[in-house]
PDB file of C-alpha atoms in Angstrom:
ATOM      1  CA  MET A   1     -44.125  20.713  59.176  1.00 48.00           C
ATOM      2  CA  VAL A   2     -42.112  24.011  58.298  1.00 44.00           C
ATOM      3  CA  ASN A   3     -43.290  27.217  58.300  1.00 57.00           C
ATOM      4  CA  PRO A   4     -43.625  27.596  54.730  1.00 51.00           C
ATOM      5  CA  THR A   5     -43.028  31.577  55.509  1.00 50.00           C
ATOM      6  CA  ALA A   6     -40.715  31.634  57.479  1.00 50.00           C
ATOM      7  CA  ALA A   7     -39.221  29.323  54.791  1.00 49.00           C
ATOM      8  CA  ASN A   8     -39.981  31.816  51.790  1.00 54.00           C
ATOM      9  CA  SER A   9     -37.743  33.992  54.406  1.00 56.00           C
ATOM     10  CA  THR A  10     -35.036  32.276  54.553  1.00 60.00           C
ATOM     11  CA  ALA A  11     -34.698  31.811  51.047  1.00 57.00           C
ATOM     12  CA  HIS A  12     -35.780  35.611  50.969  1.00 59.00           C
ATOM     13  CA  SER A  13     -32.588  36.851  53.169  1.00 77.00           C
ATOM     14  CA  THR A  14     -30.480  33.954  51.510  1.00 83.00           C
ATOM     15  CA  ALA A  15     -31.406  35.192  47.895  1.00 87.00           C
ATOM     16  CA  GLU A  16     -30.193  39.185  49.513  1.00 88.00           C
ATOM     17  CA  LEU A  17     -27.503  38.784  50.397  1.00 89.00           C
ATOM     18  CA  GLU A  18     -25.625  36.710  47.919  1.00 91.00           C
ATOM     19  CA  ALA A  19     -26.359  39.342  45.807  1.00 91.00           C
ATOM     20  CA  LEU A  20     -25.212  42.352  47.820  1.00 92.00           C
ATOM     21  CA  LEU A  21     -21.962  38.939  48.192  1.00 92.00           C
ATOM     22  CA  MET A  22     -21.913  39.999  44.286  1.00 94.00           C
ATOM     23  CA  GLN A  23     -21.865  43.291  44.061  1.00 94.00           C
ATOM     24  CA  ARG A  24     -20.391  44.909  47.413  1.00 94.00           C
ATOM     25  CA  PRO A  25     -16.767  45.499  48.704  1.00 94.00           C
ATOM     26  CA  LEU A  26     -16.547  42.818  51.804  1.00 92.00           C
ATOM     27  CA  THR A  27     -16.202  46.199  54.283  1.00 92.00           C
ATOM     28  CA  ASP A  28     -19.825  46.935  53.387  1.00 94.00           C
ATOM     29  CA  ALA A  29     -21.683  48.550  55.544  1.00 93.00           C
ATOM     30  CA  GLU A  30     -25.771  46.538  53.719  1.00 93.00           C
ATOM     31  CA  LEU A  31     -23.743  43.890  54.014  1.00 92.00           C
ATOM     32  CA  GLN A  32     -22.427  43.614  56.720  1.00 91.00           C
ATOM     33  CA  ALA A  33     -25.866  44.540  58.734  1.00 90.00           C
ATOM     34  CA  MET A  34     -27.432  41.194  56.449  1.00 90.00           C
ATOM     35  CA  ALA A  35     -24.796  38.860  57.359  1.00 89.00           C
ATOM     36  CA  GLU A  36     -25.688  39.832  61.234  1.00 88.00           C
ATOM     37  CA  THR A  37     -29.215  38.379  60.457  1.00 85.00           C
ATOM     38  CA  ALA A  38     -27.742  35.406  59.215  1.00 82.00           C
ATOM     39  CA  ALA A  39     -28.912  31.593  61.120  1.00 81.00           C
ATOM     40  CA  ASP A  40     -26.715  30.111  62.926  1.00 85.00           C
ATOM     41  CA  PHE A  41     -25.487  26.456  63.122  1.00 92.00           C
ATOM     42  CA  ARG A  42     -24.079  25.366  66.624  1.00 95.00           C
ATOM     43  CA  ILE A  43     -21.658  22.511  64.886  1.00 96.00           C
ATOM     44  CA  LEU A  44     -20.907  20.289  68.499  1.00 97.00           C
ATOM     45  CA  PRO A  45     -23.852  22.408  71.142  1.00 97.00           C
ATOM     46  CA  ASP A  46     -23.316  19.805  73.546  1.00 97.00           C
ATOM     47  CA  ALA A  47     -18.998  20.080  73.688  1.00 98.00           C
ATOM     48  CA  THR A  48     -17.482  21.599  76.363  1.00 98.00           C
ATOM     49  CA  VAL A  49     -14.017  23.037  75.599  1.00 98.00           C
ATOM     50  CA  ILE A  50     -11.752  22.632  78.074  1.00 98.00           C
ATOM     51  CA  LYS A  51      -8.462  24.169  78.635  1.00 98.00           C
ATOM     52  CA  ILE A  52      -5.507  22.696  80.615  1.00 98.00           C
ATOM     53  CA  GLY A  53      -3.448  25.385  81.361  1.00 97.00           C
ATOM     54  CA  GLY A  54       0.637  24.696  80.524  1.00 97.00           C
ATOM     55  CA  GLN A  55       2.727  26.107  83.384  1.00 96.00           C
ATOM     56  CA  SER A  56      -0.528  25.672  85.587  1.00 95.00           C
ATOM     57  CA  VAL A  57      -0.893  22.315  85.239  1.00 98.00           C
ATOM     58  CA  ILE A  58       0.768  20.296  83.152  1.00 98.00           C
ATOM     59  CA  ASP A  59       4.447  21.694  84.222  1.00 98.00           C
ATOM     60  CA  ARG A  60       4.112  20.593  88.037  1.00 97.00           C
ATOM     61  CA  GLY A  61       4.156  16.753  86.521  1.00 97.00           C
ATOM     62  CA  ARG A  62       2.944  14.015  88.403  1.00 98.00           C
ATOM     63  CA  SER A  63       0.831  16.030  91.709  1.00 97.00           C
ATOM     64  CA  ALA A  64      -1.522  17.929  89.000  1.00 98.00           C
ATOM     65  CA  VAL A  65      -1.959  15.511  86.002  1.00 98.00           C
ATOM     66  CA  TYR A  66      -2.883  12.158  87.095  1.00 98.00           C
ATOM     67  CA  PRO A  67      -5.098  13.245  89.005  1.00 97.00           C
ATOM     68  CA  LEU A  68      -7.168  15.717  86.527  1.00 97.00           C
ATOM     69  CA  VAL A  69      -6.470  12.412  83.591  1.00 98.00           C
ATOM     70  CA  ASP A  70      -8.380  10.073  86.377  1.00 97.00           C
ATOM     71  CA  GLU A  71     -11.355  12.909  87.282  1.00 98.00           C
ATOM     72  CA  ILE A  72     -11.034  13.525  82.488  1.00 98.00           C
ATOM     73  CA  ALA A  73     -11.404   9.685  82.401  1.00 97.00           C
ATOM     74  CA  ALA A  74     -15.034   9.011  85.058  1.00 97.00           C
ATOM     75  CA  ALA A  75     -15.994  12.818  83.346  1.00 98.00           C
ATOM     76  CA  ARG A  76     -15.934  11.732  79.545  1.00 96.00           C
ATOM     77  CA  LYS A  77     -18.874   9.034  80.409  1.00 95.00           C
ATOM     78  CA  ALA A  78     -21.226  12.015  80.792  1.00 97.00           C
ATOM     79  CA  HIS A  79     -20.151  14.656  78.936  1.00 98.00           C
ATOM     80  CA  LYS A  80     -18.366  15.483  75.268  1.00 98.00           C
ATOM     81  CA  LEU A  81     -14.689  17.022  76.155  1.00 98.00           C
ATOM     82  CA  LEU A  82     -12.758  18.942  73.945  1.00 98.00           C
ATOM     83  CA  ILE A  83      -9.270  18.936  75.864  1.00 98.00           C
ATOM     84  CA  GLY A  84      -6.628  21.469  74.626  1.00 98.00           C
ATOM     85  CA  THR A  85      -3.700  22.215  76.222  1.00 98.00           C
ATOM     86  CA  GLY A  86      -1.464  25.184  77.418  1.00 98.00           C
ATOM     87  CA  ALA A  87       2.384  25.644  76.798  1.00 97.00           C
ATOM     88  CA  GLY A  88       3.291  26.730  79.790  1.00 95.00           C
ATOM     89  CA  THR A  89       6.981  27.725  81.035  1.00 96.00           C
ATOM     90  CA  ARG A  90       8.784  26.103  77.999  1.00 97.00           C
ATOM     91  CA  ALA A  91       7.059  28.172  76.253  1.00 97.00           C
ATOM     92  CA  ARG A  92       8.242  31.394  78.035  1.00 97.00           C
ATOM     93  CA  HIS A  93      12.057  30.303  78.479  1.00 97.00           C
ATOM     94  CA  LEU A  94      11.624  30.186  74.492  1.00 97.00           C
ATOM     95  CA  TYR A  95       9.822  33.105  73.227  1.00 98.00           C
ATOM     96  CA  SER A  96      12.402  34.725  75.554  1.00 97.00           C
ATOM     97  CA  ILE A  97      15.265  33.274  73.263  1.00 98.00           C
ATOM     98  CA  ALA A  98      13.603  34.188  70.379  1.00 98.00           C
ATOM     99  CA  ALA A  99      12.919  37.549  71.178  1.00 97.00           C
ATOM    100  CA  GLY A 100      16.567  38.456  72.112  1.00 97.00           C
ATOM    101  CA  LEU A 101      17.301  37.013  68.889  1.00 98.00           C
ATOM    102  CA  GLY A 102      14.954  40.185  67.476  1.00 97.00           C
ATOM    103  CA  LEU A 103      13.057  37.864  66.080  1.00 98.00           C
ATOM    104  CA  PRO A 104       9.013  38.619  65.059  1.00 97.00           C
ATOM    105  CA  ALA A 105       5.683  36.997  66.666  1.00 97.00           C
ATOM    106  CA  GLY A 106       5.131  34.922  63.400  1.00 98.00           C
ATOM    107  CA  VAL A 107       9.059  33.201  64.514  1.00 98.00           C
ATOM    108  CA  LEU A 108       8.069  33.130  68.773  1.00 98.00           C
ATOM    109  CA  SER A 109       4.225  31.808  68.167  1.00 98.00           C
ATOM    110  CA  GLN A 110       5.572  28.586  65.812  1.00 97.00           C
ATOM    111  CA  LEU A 111       8.015  27.714  69.252  1.00 97.00           C
ATOM    112  CA  GLY A 112       5.073  27.747  71.471  1.00 97.00           C
ATOM    113  CA  ALA A 113       2.550  25.832  69.479  1.00 97.00           C
ATOM    114  CA  SER A 114       5.991  23.680  69.625  1.00 97.00           C
ATOM    115  CA  VAL A 115       5.286  22.716  73.308  1.00 98.00           C
ATOM    116  CA  ALA A 116       1.631  23.185  73.313  1.00 97.00           C
ATOM    117  CA  ASP A 117       1.762  20.074  71.344  1.00 97.00           C
ATOM    118  CA  GLN A 118       4.013  18.690  73.132  1.00 97.00           C
ATOM    119  CA  ASN A 119       1.023  19.281  76.142  1.00 98.00           C
ATOM    120  CA  ALA A 120      -0.862  17.719  73.862  1.00 98.00           C
ATOM    121  CA  ALA A 121       1.004  14.598  73.015  1.00 97.00           C
ATOM    122  CA  MET A 122       2.010  13.760  76.483  1.00 98.00           C
ATOM    123  CA  LEU A 123      -2.289  14.527  77.765  1.00 98.00           C
ATOM    124  CA  GLY A 124      -2.420  12.560  75.077  1.00 97.00           C
ATOM    125  CA  GLN A 125      -0.945   9.736  75.581  1.00 98.00           C
ATOM    126  CA  LEU A 126      -1.901   9.679  78.910  1.00 98.00           C
ATOM    127  CA  LEU A 127      -5.598   9.240  77.805  1.00 98.00           C
ATOM    128  CA  ALA A 128      -4.492   6.886  75.273  1.00 97.00           C
ATOM    129  CA  LYS A 129      -5.617   3.454  77.426  1.00 97.00           C
ATOM    130  CA  HIS A 130      -9.363   5.615  77.984  1.00 96.00           C
ATOM    131  CA  GLY A 131      -9.109   5.379  73.749  1.00 96.00           C
ATOM    132  CA  VAL A 132      -9.099   9.389  74.234  1.00 97.00           C
ATOM    133  CA  SER A 133      -6.692  10.184  70.839  1.00 95.00           C
ATOM    134  CA  ALA A 134      -4.536  13.505  71.094  1.00 96.00           C
ATOM    135  CA  VAL A 135      -4.846  15.499  67.253  1.00 95.00           C
ATOM    136  CA  ASP A 136      -3.458  18.417  66.148  1.00 87.00           C
ATOM    137  CA  GLY A 137      -4.176  20.330  63.022  1.00 78.00           C
ATOM    138  CA  ALA A 138      -6.234  19.126  60.257  1.00 71.00           C
ATOM    139  CA  GLY A 139      -6.988  15.959  63.237  1.00 79.00           C
ATOM    140  CA  LEU A 140      -9.412  18.306  64.149  1.00 86.00           C
ATOM    141  CA  SER A 141     -12.384  17.309  61.264  1.00 89.00           C
ATOM    142  CA  VAL A 142     -12.671  14.259  62.409  1.00 92.00           C
ATOM    143  CA  VAL A 143     -13.510  15.231  66.098  1.00 94.00           C
ATOM    144  CA  PRO A 144     -17.321  14.984  65.523  1.00 94.00           C
ATOM    145  CA  LEU A 145     -15.588  11.237  65.455  1.00 94.00           C
ATOM    146  CA  TYR A 146     -13.755  10.543  68.115  1.00 95.00           C
ATOM    147  CA  LEU A 147     -17.023  12.584  70.338  1.00 96.00           C
ATOM    148  CA  ALA A 148     -19.023   9.971  68.731  1.00 96.00           C
ATOM    149  CA  GLU A 149     -16.653   7.241  70.393  1.00 96.00           C
ATOM    150  CA  VAL A 150     -15.289   8.487  73.411  1.00 97.00           C
ATOM    151  CA  ASN A 151     -16.828  11.485  74.147  1.00 98.00           C
ATOM    152  CA  ALA A 152     -12.545  13.417  74.297  1.00 98.00           C
ATOM    153  CA  VAL A 153     -10.550  14.341  72.109  1.00 97.00           C
ATOM    154  CA  VAL A 154      -7.214  16.688  72.892  1.00 97.00           C
ATOM    155  CA  PHE A 155      -6.176  19.238  70.566  1.00 97.00           C
ATOM    156  CA  SER A 156      -2.646  21.819  71.368  1.00 97.00           C
ATOM    157  CA  GLY A 157      -4.348  24.859  72.199  1.00 97.00           C
ATOM    158  CA  MET A 158      -2.580  27.895  70.104  1.00 96.00           C
ATOM    159  CA  PRO A 159      -4.479  28.328  66.897  1.00 95.00           C
ATOM    160  CA  PRO A 160      -2.666  28.131  63.501  1.00 93.00           C
ATOM    161  CA  TYR A 161      -1.740  31.567  63.038  1.00 95.00           C
ATOM    162  CA  THR A 162       1.957  30.437  62.384  1.00 94.00           C
ATOM    163  CA  LEU A 163       3.597  33.327  60.419  1.00 95.00           C
ATOM    164  CA  TRP A 164      -0.031  34.637  60.088  1.00 96.00           C
ATOM    165  CA  MET A 165       0.089  35.601  63.654  1.00 97.00           C
ATOM    166  CA  ARG A 166      -1.190  39.044  64.374  1.00 94.00           C
ATOM    167  CA  PRO A 167       1.514  41.547  65.093  1.00 94.00           C
ATOM    168  CA  PRO A 168       1.670  42.577  68.724  1.00 94.00           C
ATOM    169  CA  ALA A 169       1.323  46.894  69.692  1.00 91.00           C
ATOM    170  CA  ASN A 170       4.003  46.318  71.518  1.00 93.00           C
ATOM    171  CA  GLY A 171       7.078  43.058  71.756  1.00 95.00           C
ATOM    172  CA  VAL A 172       6.911  40.604  69.938  1.00 97.00           C
ATOM    173  CA  ILE A 173       5.068  38.317  72.494  1.00 97.00           C
ATOM    174  CA  PRO A 174       2.123  36.882  70.537  1.00 97.00           C
ATOM    175  CA  PRO A 175      -0.998  38.119  70.994  1.00 96.00           C
ATOM    176  CA  TYR A 176      -3.102  34.889  70.516  1.00 97.00           C
ATOM    177  CA  ARG A 177      -2.012  32.208  72.328  1.00 97.00           C
ATOM    178  CA  THR A 178      -3.438  29.084  73.445  1.00 98.00           C
ATOM    179  CA  ASP A 179      -6.326  30.890  76.273  1.00 98.00           C
ATOM    180  CA  ALA A 180      -7.517  32.879  72.826  1.00 98.00           C
ATOM    181  CA  GLY A 181      -6.930  29.245  71.194  1.00 97.00           C
ATOM    182  CA  CYS A 182      -9.014  27.166  72.495  1.00 98.00           C
ATOM    183  CA  PHE A 183     -11.521  29.514  72.482  1.00 98.00           C
ATOM    184  CA  LEU A 184     -11.590  29.669  69.426  1.00 97.00           C
ATOM    185  CA  VAL A 185     -12.330  26.886  69.068  1.00 97.00           C
ATOM    186  CA  ALA A 186     -15.343  27.028  71.346  1.00 98.00           C
ATOM    187  CA  GLU A 187     -16.725  29.386  69.353  1.00 98.00           C
ATOM    188  CA  GLN A 188     -15.982  27.963  66.230  1.00 96.00           C
ATOM    189  CA  PHE A 189     -17.831  24.963  66.847  1.00 96.00           C
ATOM    190  CA  GLY A 190     -21.057  26.276  68.499  1.00 97.00           C
ATOM    191  CA  CYS A 191     -19.893  24.478  71.718  1.00 98.00           C
ATOM    192  CA  LYS A 192     -21.916  24.506  75.433  1.00 97.00           C
ATOM    193  CA  ARG A 193     -19.203  25.342  77.826  1.00 97.00           C
ATOM    194  CA  MET A 194     -15.524  26.583  77.798  1.00 98.00           C
ATOM    195  CA  ILE A 195     -13.796  25.881  81.417  1.00 98.00           C
ATOM    196  CA  TYR A 196      -9.942  27.547  82.070  1.00 98.00           C
ATOM    197  CA  VAL A 197      -8.577  24.751  84.397  1.00 98.00           C
ATOM    198  CA  LYS A 198      -5.961  26.833  86.538  1.00 97.00           C
ATOM    199  CA  ASP A 199      -3.878  26.383  89.202  1.00 96.00           C
ATOM    200  CA  GLU A 200      -6.077  29.520  91.368  1.00 95.00           C
ATOM    201  CA  ASN A 201      -9.895  29.724  92.969  1.00 96.00           C
ATOM    202  CA  GLY A 202     -10.410  32.061  90.126  1.00 97.00           C
ATOM    203  CA  LEU A 203      -9.542  35.798  89.558  1.00 97.00           C
ATOM    204  CA  TYR A 204      -8.782  38.219  91.898  1.00 96.00           C
ATOM    205  CA  THR A 205      -8.108  41.401  92.306  1.00 95.00           C
ATOM    206  CA  ALA A 206      -4.604  41.812  92.749  1.00 92.00           C
ATOM    207  CA  ASN A 207      -2.429  38.306  91.953  1.00 89.00           C
ATOM    208  CA  PRO A 208      -3.467  36.177  95.012  1.00 90.00           C
ATOM    209  CA  LYS A 209       0.218  34.953  94.644  1.00 87.00           C
ATOM    210  CA  THR A 210       2.071  37.851  95.310  1.00 89.00           C
ATOM    211  CA  SER A 211      -0.470  40.581  97.065  1.00 90.00           C
ATOM    212  CA  LYS A 212      -1.542  39.017 100.751  1.00 89.00           C
ATOM    213  CA  ASP A 213      -4.980  41.747 100.498  1.00 91.00           C
ATOM    214  CA  ALA A 214      -5.942  40.328  96.732  1.00 94.00           C
ATOM    215  CA  THR A 215      -9.763  39.682  96.772  1.00 96.00           C
ATOM    216  CA  PHE A 216     -11.968  37.165  95.062  1.00 97.00           C
ATOM    217  CA  ILE A 217     -14.100  37.654  92.162  1.00 97.00           C
ATOM    218  CA  PRO A 218     -16.868  35.067  91.615  1.00 98.00           C
ATOM    219  CA  LYS A 219     -18.789  36.388  88.933  1.00 98.00           C
ATOM    220  CA  ILE A 220     -17.506  39.969  86.559  1.00 98.00           C
ATOM    221  CA  SER A 221     -18.601  41.250  82.398  1.00 98.00           C
ATOM    222  CA  VAL A 222     -15.589  42.081  79.807  1.00 97.00           C
ATOM    223  CA  ASP A 223     -16.475  46.089  80.669  1.00 97.00           C
ATOM    224  CA  GLU A 224     -16.175  45.780  83.916  1.00 97.00           C
ATOM    225  CA  MET A 225     -13.172  43.611  84.114  1.00 96.00           C
ATOM    226  CA  LYS A 226     -11.924  46.538  81.384  1.00 94.00           C
ATOM    227  CA  ALA A 227     -12.715  48.898  83.719  1.00 95.00           C
ATOM    228  CA  LYS A 228     -10.429  47.657  86.627  1.00 94.00           C
ATOM    229  CA  GLY A 229      -7.825  46.936  84.624  1.00 93.00           C
ATOM    230  CA  LEU A 230      -7.772  43.247  84.741  1.00 92.00           C
ATOM    231  CA  GLN A 231      -7.844  41.465  81.069  1.00 82.00           C
ATOM    232  CA  ASP A 232      -4.256  40.815  81.387  1.00 78.00           C
ATOM    233  CA  SER A 233      -4.755  38.935  85.032  1.00 83.00           C
ATOM    234  CA  ILE A 234      -5.807  35.413  84.063  1.00 91.00           C
ATOM    235  CA  LEU A 235      -6.643  35.019  80.922  1.00 95.00           C
ATOM    236  CA  GLU A 236      -4.803  36.322  78.021  1.00 94.00           C
ATOM    237  CA  PHE A 237      -6.552  40.200  77.404  1.00 92.00           C
ATOM    238  CA  PRO A 238      -7.550  39.387  73.753  1.00 95.00           C
ATOM    239  CA  VAL A 239      -9.838  36.801  74.564  1.00 97.00           C
ATOM    240  CA  LEU A 240     -11.860  38.909  76.113  1.00 96.00           C
ATOM    241  CA  ASP A 241     -12.901  40.577  73.147  1.00 96.00           C
ATOM    242  CA  LEU A 242     -13.199  37.443  71.681  1.00 97.00           C
ATOM    243  CA  LEU A 243     -15.916  36.768  74.119  1.00 98.00           C
ATOM    244  CA  LYS A 244     -17.412  40.033  73.510  1.00 97.00           C
ATOM    245  CA  ALA A 245     -17.860  39.208  69.653  1.00 96.00           C
ATOM    246  CA  ALA A 246     -19.219  35.805  69.917  1.00 96.00           C
ATOM    247  CA  ARG A 247     -22.277  34.083  69.526  1.00 95.00           C
ATOM    248  CA  HIS A 248     -22.741  31.058  70.880  1.00 96.00           C
ATOM    249  CA  VAL A 249     -20.168  31.076  73.818  1.00 98.00           C
ATOM    250  CA  ARG A 250     -20.986  33.777  75.877  1.00 98.00           C
ATOM    251  CA  GLU A 251     -19.476  33.188  79.553  1.00 98.00           C
ATOM    252  CA  VAL A 252     -16.101  31.810  80.556  1.00 98.00           C
ATOM    253  CA  GLN A 253     -15.395  29.752  82.691  1.00 98.00           C
ATOM    254  CA  ILE A 254     -11.855  29.606  85.240  1.00 98.00           C
ATOM    255  CA  ALA A 255     -11.882  27.086  87.871  1.00 98.00           C
ATOM    256  CA  ASN A 256      -9.474  26.245  89.989  1.00 98.00           C
ATOM    257  CA  GLY A 257      -7.562  22.244  89.415  1.00 97.00           C
ATOM    258  CA  LEU A 258      -5.188  20.763  91.880  1.00 97.00           C
ATOM    259  CA  VAL A 259      -8.699  21.165  94.114  1.00 97.00           C
ATOM    260  CA  PRO A 260      -9.728  17.530  93.076  1.00 96.00           C
ATOM    261  CA  GLY A 261     -13.539  17.770  91.674  1.00 97.00           C
ATOM    262  CA  ASN A 262     -13.990  21.717  91.135  1.00 98.00           C
ATOM    263  CA  LEU A 263     -13.136  20.398  87.403  1.00 98.00           C
ATOM    264  CA  THR A 264     -16.252  17.856  87.136  1.00 98.00           C
ATOM    265  CA  ARG A 265     -18.682  20.285  89.283  1.00 98.00           C
ATOM    266  CA  ALA A 266     -17.574  22.837  86.522  1.00 98.00           C
ATOM    267  CA  LEU A 267     -19.147  20.734  83.849  1.00 98.00           C
ATOM    268  CA  ALA A 268     -22.323  19.722  86.066  1.00 97.00           C
ATOM    269  CA  GLY A 269     -22.688  23.392  85.757  1.00 97.00           C
ATOM    270  CA  GLU A 270     -22.209  24.219  88.959  1.00 98.00           C
ATOM    271  CA  HIS A 271     -20.450  28.042  89.675  1.00 98.00           C
ATOM    272  CA  VAL A 272     -17.461  26.608  90.997  1.00 97.00           C
ATOM    273  CA  GLY A 273     -14.578  29.454  90.368  1.00 98.00           C
ATOM    274  CA  THR A 274     -14.986  32.495  88.399  1.00 98.00           C
ATOM    275  CA  ILE A 275     -17.535  33.666  86.136  1.00 98.00           C
ATOM    276  CA  ILE A 276     -16.715  35.605  82.433  1.00 98.00           C
ATOM    277  CA  THR A 277     -19.369  36.993  81.770  1.00 98.00           C
ATOM    278  CA  ALA A 278     -19.633  39.055  77.947  1.00 98.00           C
ATOM    279  CA  SER A 279     -21.674  41.864  78.825  1.00 94.00           C
TER     280      SER A 279
END
């Protein structure tokens, strides 16, 4: 039974918000505060977004990708999965050429998206025999149907800003790339979990590939990462600000996809790798 008091309160708040939207500029402080109190609706609360690293996983080829494909195929029987792909080394090569030609961040964003699209297409083909398809752009509107039918779908992780990419403070490398794009999908759909599949066990105090003194960090907050100067060491820097401002996805997990079973354990809720929290 609907609580009439709660229903009246909601209707009153909605009417107030509508009145403010009609009367005030969208930057008005009172309007912003009222909008903040609006109820949240989670579109896909039972789904998990997985980001498969381009350079860290897909670029390694068969030895890294095939076992992960088998693990995803098995995991989808118990989990609803949105599988985003990174861009990787080919995008970096394109960035270097385009930057050398003096092209802006929006053009580089388009180039990076083309590589992430290619990786999504390849991963989709490998998962096709399991009934899992790759979608792009407007195809994200049919994600709920794919999840209802086969519990999984593949998408390109690059956010579709293209020429409308926000210019970075320095240089021309697009600041919002595939880590950010996958997080935005998780947050906007109201998913329950965001897992980044990389080639490291998680976050370290330094790059473990080049520093023998690097120490593993199992759990850390956004503020702690920034205080330690680790804001761009495992995830794209903007992801931390997106996480801090998020309503639904308040933590992300980084797991080593080269270790068999790690993804399955992370999906089961185990503390595998590093967990980064919003607060």
